[in-house]
Amino acid sequence: MTARALGLRTWLLQRLSALYMAVYTVIALFWLYLSGPIDFVAWQELLAHPLINIFTQLFIYSLLAHAWIGVKDIFIDYVPNTRLRFVLFITISLLQIILAFWTFMAFYGVVRL
Amino acid sequence: MNNKSRPKHLNLFKVRLPISGIASILHRLSGLLLFLATPLMLYILTISFKNNSGFEQAKLYLDSMWVKFIILILIWSAMHHFLAGLRYLVIDMDVGLSKNSANLSALLVSVLALVLSIIIIIGVL
């Protein structure tokens, strides 16, 4: 894949993840607002529901991918040193992968299958 | 290589920005702040539903002054990033491209984000 096509793919991923997060956020905030204060049992019960569990995981993966692309663009624009930029790029890539794994383990641990 | 001139490095202190440029840099700044806060917020979220003591621990974190302060900043960041991001999605569809309407919409989302954040922050406190 050429560099330009790769750029187009991240551009698209940036938009799709943004749209997903926007829709999820509005629905989730509305839902939580309507349900009012919540105790631990109800909170875990909510996130144990397979669909809510998956949709919430998808939100976090979208966020991690979206942030990865955005921060990468910031580095490209403001970090002139090629080596430093490469180190930063590897660092945020690893960080997002670790956070994704962390998210998966946490959500997989409570999902009611 | 035809992309030898890329990437361009911008000295932000030498650039005079129009309002759409200010909204754009705030979009970046707010995005960066949200990125930086992600590990902490993700940590608090994941312990909150793990078990009862994690839930209590999460409540303690959210009640602490330093997390409250971070959340204040995140409320504005999320609000600005959300509204300015929606504006970009509209602009991507070739709507509001003229200089005047681009500046007007930039002003609108920036002010709206600030006002809504203040309302939410007052409501939360």
XYZ file of C-alpha atoms in Angstrom:
238
model
C 0.000 0.000 0.000
C 1.337 3.426 -0.947
C 1.894 6.143 1.617
C -0.884 8.224 0.109
C -3.470 5.440 0.292
C -2.420 4.746 3.877
C -3.024 8.425 4.650
C -6.488 8.172 3.126
C -7.243 5.121 5.245
C -6.254 6.846 8.502
C -8.234 9.929 7.373
C -11.306 7.710 6.974
C -10.685 5.886 10.273
C -10.410 9.284 11.976
C -13.882 10.267 10.677
C -15.598 6.930 11.287
C -14.283 6.680 14.851
C -15.378 10.286 15.463
C -18.897 9.563 14.229
C -19.172 6.412 16.329
C -17.946 8.201 19.456
C -20.300 11.140 18.868
C -23.358 8.862 18.575
C -22.292 6.666 21.524
C -21.579 9.679 23.761
C -24.953 11.316 23.160
C -26.858 8.053 23.790
C -24.749 7.071 26.831
C -24.977 10.477 28.518
C -28.734 10.624 27.899
C -29.148 7.094 29.296
C -27.036 7.776 32.395
C -28.817 11.085 32.969
C -32.222 9.380 32.852
C -31.181 6.515 35.130
C -29.872 8.929 37.804
C -27.462 7.922 40.598
C -26.332 4.318 40.246
C -24.921 1.836 42.783
C -22.200 -0.757 42.157
C -24.534 -3.702 41.475
C -26.559 -1.794 38.872
C -23.392 -0.314 37.320
C -21.718 -3.712 36.884
C -25.002 -5.221 35.706
C -25.251 -2.496 33.050
C -21.754 -3.105 31.689
C -22.168 -6.889 31.925
C -24.901 -6.736 29.298
C -23.249 -8.160 26.146
C -24.379 -5.375 23.793
C -23.525 -2.503 26.150
C -20.231 -4.235 26.935
C -19.315 -4.549 23.238
C -20.512 -1.056 22.265
C -18.571 0.467 25.159
C -15.436 -1.468 24.223
C -15.883 -0.257 20.638
C -16.118 3.307 21.933
C -12.795 2.937 23.762
C -11.051 1.294 20.774
C -12.390 4.134 18.585
C -11.039 6.648 21.061
C -7.612 4.999 21.160
C -7.367 4.800 17.349
C -8.695 8.353 16.931
C -6.207 9.730 19.455
C -3.369 7.725 17.900
C -3.982 9.350 14.504
C -4.459 12.829 15.988
C -1.329 12.726 18.145
C 0.678 11.298 15.230
C -0.391 14.321 13.139
C 0.649 16.669 15.957
C 4.096 15.039 16.067
C 4.453 15.318 12.270
C 3.675 19.040 12.425
C 5.616 20.131 15.506
C 8.504 17.695 16.065
C 11.201 18.464 13.482
C 13.718 15.877 14.747
C 13.163 12.656 12.804
C 14.618 10.360 15.445
C 12.672 11.943 18.313
C 9.496 11.833 16.215
C 10.060 8.141 15.550
C 10.601 7.418 19.258
C 7.432 9.344 20.150
C 5.505 7.530 17.437
C 6.584 4.113 18.728
C 5.799 5.199 22.303
C 2.209 6.283 21.589
C 1.644 3.196 19.426
C 2.707 0.903 22.270
C 0.714 2.940 24.787
C -2.497 2.663 22.766
C -1.975 -1.085 22.241
C -1.450 -1.603 25.985
C -4.557 0.447 26.797
C -6.589 -1.554 24.263
C -5.425 -4.809 25.842
C -6.190 -3.414 29.320
C -9.679 -2.460 28.121
C -10.328 -5.869 26.619
C -9.282 -7.705 29.793
C -11.408 -5.458 32.021
C -14.553 -5.688 29.891
C -14.128 -9.373 29.122
C -13.893 -9.941 32.873
C -17.439 -8.720 33.541
C -19.399 -9.570 30.379
C -22.350 -11.906 30.908
C -22.192 -14.406 28.030
C 10.598 10.957 -3.491
C 7.961 13.522 -4.364
C 7.080 14.214 -0.746
C 10.502 15.517 0.187
C 9.057 18.848 1.341
C 6.839 17.074 3.901
C 6.495 17.257 6.861
C 6.238 20.995 7.424
C 7.123 22.195 10.912
C 5.165 25.181 12.054
C 6.382 27.787 14.488
C 3.134 28.657 16.241
C 4.475 31.936 17.625
C 5.157 33.327 14.146
C 1.733 32.572 12.736
C -1.142 35.056 13.040
C -4.319 33.034 13.115
C -7.840 33.926 11.966
C -10.694 32.722 14.219
C -10.992 29.474 12.240
C -7.281 28.942 12.887
C -7.757 29.557 16.604
C -10.631 27.053 16.692
C -8.382 24.619 14.847
C -5.479 24.950 17.285
C -7.912 24.619 20.201
C -9.213 21.453 18.536
C -5.670 20.087 18.593
C -4.973 21.276 22.129
C -8.223 19.805 23.476
C -7.540 16.535 21.624
C -4.061 16.355 23.121
C -5.437 16.989 26.628
C -8.060 14.257 26.148
C -5.328 11.892 24.949
C -3.136 12.664 27.976
C -6.027 12.014 30.371
C -7.075 8.732 28.733
C -4.939 6.353 30.872
C -6.191 7.866 34.155
C -9.838 7.974 33.052
C -9.649 4.445 31.661
C -8.116 3.251 34.926
C -10.899 4.827 37.008
C -13.566 3.408 34.658
C -12.230 -0.142 34.662
C -11.802 -0.363 38.466
C -15.297 1.111 38.933
C -17.067 -1.940 37.511
C -14.577 -4.617 38.575
C -15.744 -5.084 42.164
C -17.329 -3.234 45.058
C -14.090 -1.930 46.548
C -12.984 -0.730 43.096
C -16.286 1.123 42.780
C -15.696 2.849 46.140
C -12.106 3.579 45.117
C -13.327 5.172 41.859
C -15.761 7.346 43.823
C -12.891 8.465 46.082
C -10.816 9.396 43.023
C -13.696 11.368 41.481
C -14.208 13.215 44.784
C -10.543 14.198 45.107
C -9.570 17.768 44.236
C -6.919 16.920 41.658
C -9.164 14.573 39.667
C -11.979 17.148 39.877
C -9.600 19.760 38.482
C -8.588 17.443 35.630
C -12.254 16.726 34.893
C -13.013 20.467 34.706
C -10.396 20.788 31.975
C -11.651 17.626 30.272
C -15.230 18.935 30.191
C -14.126 21.936 28.134
C -11.764 19.785 26.055
C -14.453 17.247 25.234
C -17.017 19.957 24.507
C -14.749 21.931 22.197
C -13.361 18.825 20.514
C -16.885 17.442 19.980
C -18.382 20.639 18.522
C -15.326 21.646 16.470
C -15.118 18.037 15.257
C -18.754 18.086 14.114
C -17.927 21.322 12.273
C -15.119 19.533 10.415
C -17.444 16.696 9.456
C -19.834 19.293 7.981
C -16.965 21.067 6.217
C -15.833 17.689 4.810
C -19.197 17.570 3.048
C -18.276 20.875 1.353
C -20.763 22.867 3.448
C -19.759 26.289 4.815
C -16.479 26.541 2.958
C -16.481 30.287 2.267
C -14.174 32.413 4.394
C -17.035 34.227 6.089
C -19.104 31.188 6.996
C -15.993 29.235 8.066
C -15.009 32.026 10.450
C -18.571 32.416 11.700
C -18.979 28.687 12.410
C -15.542 28.623 14.093
C -16.575 31.479 16.375
C -19.920 29.803 17.033
C -18.487 26.404 18.081
C -15.703 27.970 20.185
C -18.060 30.234 22.124
C -20.756 27.569 22.419
C -18.204 25.065 23.770
C -17.039 27.563 26.382
C -20.573 28.530 27.455
C -21.805 24.911 27.636
C -18.709 23.880 29.614
C -19.300 26.628 32.152
C -22.964 25.590 32.494
C -21.996 21.921 32.965
C -19.198 22.776 35.408
C -21.550 24.914 37.500
C -24.095 22.077 37.393
C -21.504 19.507 38.480
C -19.999 21.539 41.342
